[in-house]
mmCIF file of C-alpha atoms in Angstrom:
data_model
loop_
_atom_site.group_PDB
_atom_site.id
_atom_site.type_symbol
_atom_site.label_atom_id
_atom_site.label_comp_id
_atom_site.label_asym_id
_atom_site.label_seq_id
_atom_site.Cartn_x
_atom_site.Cartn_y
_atom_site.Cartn_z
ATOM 1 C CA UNK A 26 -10.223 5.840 21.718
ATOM 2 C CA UNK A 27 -13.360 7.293 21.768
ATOM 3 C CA UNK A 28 -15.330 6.863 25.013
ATOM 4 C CA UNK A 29 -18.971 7.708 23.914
ATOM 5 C CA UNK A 30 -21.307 5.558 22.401
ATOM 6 C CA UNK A 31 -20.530 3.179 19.516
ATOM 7 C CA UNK A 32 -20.126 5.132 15.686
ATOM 8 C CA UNK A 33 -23.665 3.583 14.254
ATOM 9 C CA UNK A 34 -22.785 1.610 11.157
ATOM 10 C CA UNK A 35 -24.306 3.530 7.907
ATOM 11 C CA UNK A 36 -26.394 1.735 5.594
ATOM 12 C CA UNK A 37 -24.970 1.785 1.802
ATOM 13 C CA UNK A 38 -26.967 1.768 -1.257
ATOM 14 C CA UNK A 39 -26.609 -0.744 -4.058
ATOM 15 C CA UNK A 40 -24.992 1.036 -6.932
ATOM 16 C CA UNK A 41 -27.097 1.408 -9.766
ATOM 17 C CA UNK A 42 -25.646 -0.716 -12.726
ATOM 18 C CA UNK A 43 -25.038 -3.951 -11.140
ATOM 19 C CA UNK A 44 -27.223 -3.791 -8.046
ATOM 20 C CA UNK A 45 -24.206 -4.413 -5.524
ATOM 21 C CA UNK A 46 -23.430 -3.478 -1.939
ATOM 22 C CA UNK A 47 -20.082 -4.753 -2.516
ATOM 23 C CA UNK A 48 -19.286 -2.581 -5.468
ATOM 24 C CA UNK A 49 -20.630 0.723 -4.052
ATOM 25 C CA UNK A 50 -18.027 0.293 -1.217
ATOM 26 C CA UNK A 51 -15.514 0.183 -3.780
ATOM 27 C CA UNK A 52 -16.531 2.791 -6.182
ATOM 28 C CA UNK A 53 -16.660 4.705 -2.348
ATOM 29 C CA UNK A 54 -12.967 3.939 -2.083
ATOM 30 C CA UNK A 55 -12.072 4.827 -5.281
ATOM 31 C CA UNK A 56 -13.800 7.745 -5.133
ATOM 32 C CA UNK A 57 -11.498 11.154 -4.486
ATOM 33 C CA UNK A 58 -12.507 14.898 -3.260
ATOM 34 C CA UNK A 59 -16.371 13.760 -3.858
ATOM 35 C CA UNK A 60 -16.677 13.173 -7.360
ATOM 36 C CA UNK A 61 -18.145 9.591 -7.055
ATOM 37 C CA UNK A 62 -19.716 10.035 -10.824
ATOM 38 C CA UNK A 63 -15.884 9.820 -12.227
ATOM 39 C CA UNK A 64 -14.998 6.980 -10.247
ATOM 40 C CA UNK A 65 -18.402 5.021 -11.044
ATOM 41 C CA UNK A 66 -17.294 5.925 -14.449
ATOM 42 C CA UNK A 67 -13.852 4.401 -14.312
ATOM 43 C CA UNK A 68 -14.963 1.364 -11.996
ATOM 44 C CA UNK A 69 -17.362 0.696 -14.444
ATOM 45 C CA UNK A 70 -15.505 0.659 -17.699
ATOM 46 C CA UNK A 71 -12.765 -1.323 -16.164
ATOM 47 C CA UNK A 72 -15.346 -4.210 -15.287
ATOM 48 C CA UNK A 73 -16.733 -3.757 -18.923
ATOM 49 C CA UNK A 74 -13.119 -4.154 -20.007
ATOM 50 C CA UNK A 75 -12.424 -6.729 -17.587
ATOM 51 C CA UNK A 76 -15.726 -8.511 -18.635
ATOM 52 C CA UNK A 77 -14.688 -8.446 -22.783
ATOM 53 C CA UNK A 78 -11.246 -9.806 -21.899
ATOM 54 C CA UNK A 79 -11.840 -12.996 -19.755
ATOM 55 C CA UNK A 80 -15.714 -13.312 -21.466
ATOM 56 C CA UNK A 81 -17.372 -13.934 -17.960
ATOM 57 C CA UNK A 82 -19.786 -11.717 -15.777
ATOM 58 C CA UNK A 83 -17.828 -8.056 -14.901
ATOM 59 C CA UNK A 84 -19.554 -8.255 -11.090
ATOM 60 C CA UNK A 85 -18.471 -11.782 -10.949
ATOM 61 C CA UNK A 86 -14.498 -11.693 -11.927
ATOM 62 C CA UNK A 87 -15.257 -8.594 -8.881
ATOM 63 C CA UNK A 88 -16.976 -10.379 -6.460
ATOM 64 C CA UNK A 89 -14.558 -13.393 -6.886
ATOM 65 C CA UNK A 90 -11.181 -11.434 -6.928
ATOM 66 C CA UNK A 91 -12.525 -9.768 -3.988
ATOM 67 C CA UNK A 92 -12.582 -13.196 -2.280
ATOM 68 C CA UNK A 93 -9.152 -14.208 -3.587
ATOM 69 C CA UNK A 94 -7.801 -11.083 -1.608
ATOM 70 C CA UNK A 95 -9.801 -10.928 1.683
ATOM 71 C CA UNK A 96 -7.769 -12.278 4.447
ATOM 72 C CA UNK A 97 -8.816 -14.560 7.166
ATOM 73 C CA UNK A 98 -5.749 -13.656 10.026
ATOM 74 C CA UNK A 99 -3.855 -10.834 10.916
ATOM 75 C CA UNK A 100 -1.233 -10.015 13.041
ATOM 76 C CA UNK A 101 -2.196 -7.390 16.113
ATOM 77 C CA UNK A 102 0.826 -5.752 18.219
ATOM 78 C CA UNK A 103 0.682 -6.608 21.892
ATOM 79 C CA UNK A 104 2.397 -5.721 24.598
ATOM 80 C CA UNK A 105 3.342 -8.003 27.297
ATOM 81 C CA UNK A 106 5.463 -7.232 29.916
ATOM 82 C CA UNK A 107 8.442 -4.922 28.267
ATOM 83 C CA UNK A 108 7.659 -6.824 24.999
ATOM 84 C CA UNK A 109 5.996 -6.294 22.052
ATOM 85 C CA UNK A 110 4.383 -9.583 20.334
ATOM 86 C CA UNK A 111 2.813 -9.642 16.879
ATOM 87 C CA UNK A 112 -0.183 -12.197 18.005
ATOM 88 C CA UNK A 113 -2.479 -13.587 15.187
ATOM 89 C CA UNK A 114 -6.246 -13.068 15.256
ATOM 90 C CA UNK A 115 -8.705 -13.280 13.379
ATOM 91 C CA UNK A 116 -10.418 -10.739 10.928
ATOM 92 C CA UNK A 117 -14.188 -9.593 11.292
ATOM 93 C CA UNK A 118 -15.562 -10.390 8.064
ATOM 94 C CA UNK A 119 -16.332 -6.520 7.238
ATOM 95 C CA UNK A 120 -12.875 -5.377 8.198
ATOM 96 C CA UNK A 121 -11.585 -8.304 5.730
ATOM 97 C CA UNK A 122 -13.724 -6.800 3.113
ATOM 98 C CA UNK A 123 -12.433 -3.504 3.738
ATOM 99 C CA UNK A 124 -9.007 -4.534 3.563
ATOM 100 C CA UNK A 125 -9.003 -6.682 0.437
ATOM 101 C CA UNK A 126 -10.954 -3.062 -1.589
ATOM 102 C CA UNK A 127 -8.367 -0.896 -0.071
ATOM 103 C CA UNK A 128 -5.462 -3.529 -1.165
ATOM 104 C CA UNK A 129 -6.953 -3.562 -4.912
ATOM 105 C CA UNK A 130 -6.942 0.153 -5.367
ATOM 106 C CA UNK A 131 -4.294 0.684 -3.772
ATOM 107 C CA UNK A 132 -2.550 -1.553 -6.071
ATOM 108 C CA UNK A 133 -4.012 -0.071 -9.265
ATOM 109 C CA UNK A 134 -3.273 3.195 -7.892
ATOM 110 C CA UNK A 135 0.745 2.057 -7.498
ATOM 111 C CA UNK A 136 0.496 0.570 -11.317
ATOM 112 C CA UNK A 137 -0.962 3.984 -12.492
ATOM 113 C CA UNK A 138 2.038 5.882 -11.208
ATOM 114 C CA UNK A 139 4.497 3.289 -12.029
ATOM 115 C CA UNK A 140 3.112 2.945 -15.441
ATOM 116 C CA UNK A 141 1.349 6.311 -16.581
ATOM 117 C CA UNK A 142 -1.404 4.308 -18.414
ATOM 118 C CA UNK A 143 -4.929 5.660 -17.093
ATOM 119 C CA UNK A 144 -6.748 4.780 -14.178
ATOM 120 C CA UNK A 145 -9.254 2.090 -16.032
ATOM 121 C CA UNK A 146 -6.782 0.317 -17.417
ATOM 122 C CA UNK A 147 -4.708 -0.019 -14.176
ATOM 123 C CA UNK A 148 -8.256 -1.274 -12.507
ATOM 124 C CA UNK A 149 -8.562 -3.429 -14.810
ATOM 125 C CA UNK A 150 -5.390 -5.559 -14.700
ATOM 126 C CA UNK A 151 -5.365 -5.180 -11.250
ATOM 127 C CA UNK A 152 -9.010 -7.072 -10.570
ATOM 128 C CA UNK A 153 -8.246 -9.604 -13.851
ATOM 129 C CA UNK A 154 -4.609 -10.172 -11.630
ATOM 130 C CA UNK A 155 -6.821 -10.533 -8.242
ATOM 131 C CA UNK A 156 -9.328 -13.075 -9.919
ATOM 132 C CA UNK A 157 -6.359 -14.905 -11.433
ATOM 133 C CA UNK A 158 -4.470 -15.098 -7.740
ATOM 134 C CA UNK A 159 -1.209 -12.317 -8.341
ATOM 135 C CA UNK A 160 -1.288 -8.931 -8.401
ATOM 136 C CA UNK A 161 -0.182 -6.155 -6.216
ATOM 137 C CA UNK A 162 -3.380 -6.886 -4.058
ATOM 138 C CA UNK A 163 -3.084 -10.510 -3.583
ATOM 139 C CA UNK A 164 1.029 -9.993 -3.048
ATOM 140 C CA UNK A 165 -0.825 -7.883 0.363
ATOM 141 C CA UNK A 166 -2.968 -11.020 0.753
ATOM 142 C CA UNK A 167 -0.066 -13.514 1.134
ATOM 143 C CA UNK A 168 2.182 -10.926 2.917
ATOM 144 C CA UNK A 169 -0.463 -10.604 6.146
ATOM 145 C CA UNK A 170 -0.921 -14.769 5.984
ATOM 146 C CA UNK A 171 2.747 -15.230 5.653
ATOM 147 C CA UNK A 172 3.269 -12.977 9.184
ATOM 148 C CA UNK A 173 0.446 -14.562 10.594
ATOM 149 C CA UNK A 174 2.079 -18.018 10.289
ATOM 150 C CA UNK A 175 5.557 -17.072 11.066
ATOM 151 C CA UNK A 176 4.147 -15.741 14.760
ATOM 152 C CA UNK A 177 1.730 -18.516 15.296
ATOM 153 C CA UNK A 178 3.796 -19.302 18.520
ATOM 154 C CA UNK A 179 2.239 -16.203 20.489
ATOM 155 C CA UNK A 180 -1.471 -17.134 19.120
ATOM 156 C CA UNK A 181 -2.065 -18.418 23.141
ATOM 157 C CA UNK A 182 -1.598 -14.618 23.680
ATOM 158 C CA UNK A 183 -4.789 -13.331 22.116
ATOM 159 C CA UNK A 184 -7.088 -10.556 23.579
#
């Protein structure tokens, strides 16, 4: 753990198409070895796609999946005596965020290998599934709210 000062927190540009925070973060985590111009490009066309298929707003069905998948608790270890307990707390609102744009690409990214169809298309189906509450990303979702139930007994443990 680093024991200087405090990593100062960056700020990020809105991207230029849709005028979002949100979406820059996730074109940011799409993003790999620097090209961010292909992954604009492929975030871009799969909320086009996304927008032509359920005939609604493409930063909206975003914005909303994005909210479907961002969790509220999550378990922590912590150790207590010889013990290790899995204690529920809950998640800053920016890690949340974090975690529900690295759970949708990480998701698309599975589909693309499982299914060999390109990277749009896997996007895509992946935010349409978020929106529409399934998915890879939302399976994550109920996974982390399912373990953060089952150990609600050691929630009187928090930090």
């Amino acid at each position: 753990m680093a024991r200087r000062n405090k990593a100062k927190k960056r700020k990020i540009s809105p991207d230029s198409h849709y005028g979002s925070v949100l979406l820059t973060r996730f074109i940011n985590i799409i993003m790999k070895c620097g090209k961010k111009s292909i992954a604009e490009k492929i975030v871009y066309d799969a909320l086009s796609s996304a927008e032509k298929k359920m005939k609604e707003s493409g930063i909206l069905i975003f914005e909303t999946a994005v909210e479907n998948v961002t969790p509220s608790i999550e378990v922590r270890p912590r150790r207590i005596g010889g013990a290790t307990y899995q204690v529920p707390v809950e998640v800053k609102k920016d890690r949340a965020v974090s975690l529900a744009l690295r759970w949708i690409a990480k998701a698309a990214s599975a589909a693309r290998k499982k299914s060999r169809k390109n990277s749009t298309d896997c996007l895509q189906t992946e935010i349409i599934d978020a929106y529409n509450k399934r998915g890879g990303a939302f399976k994550m979702y109920e996974e982390k709210y399912k373990m953060a139930e089952a150990n609600k007994a050691f929630s009187h443990l928090s930090f």
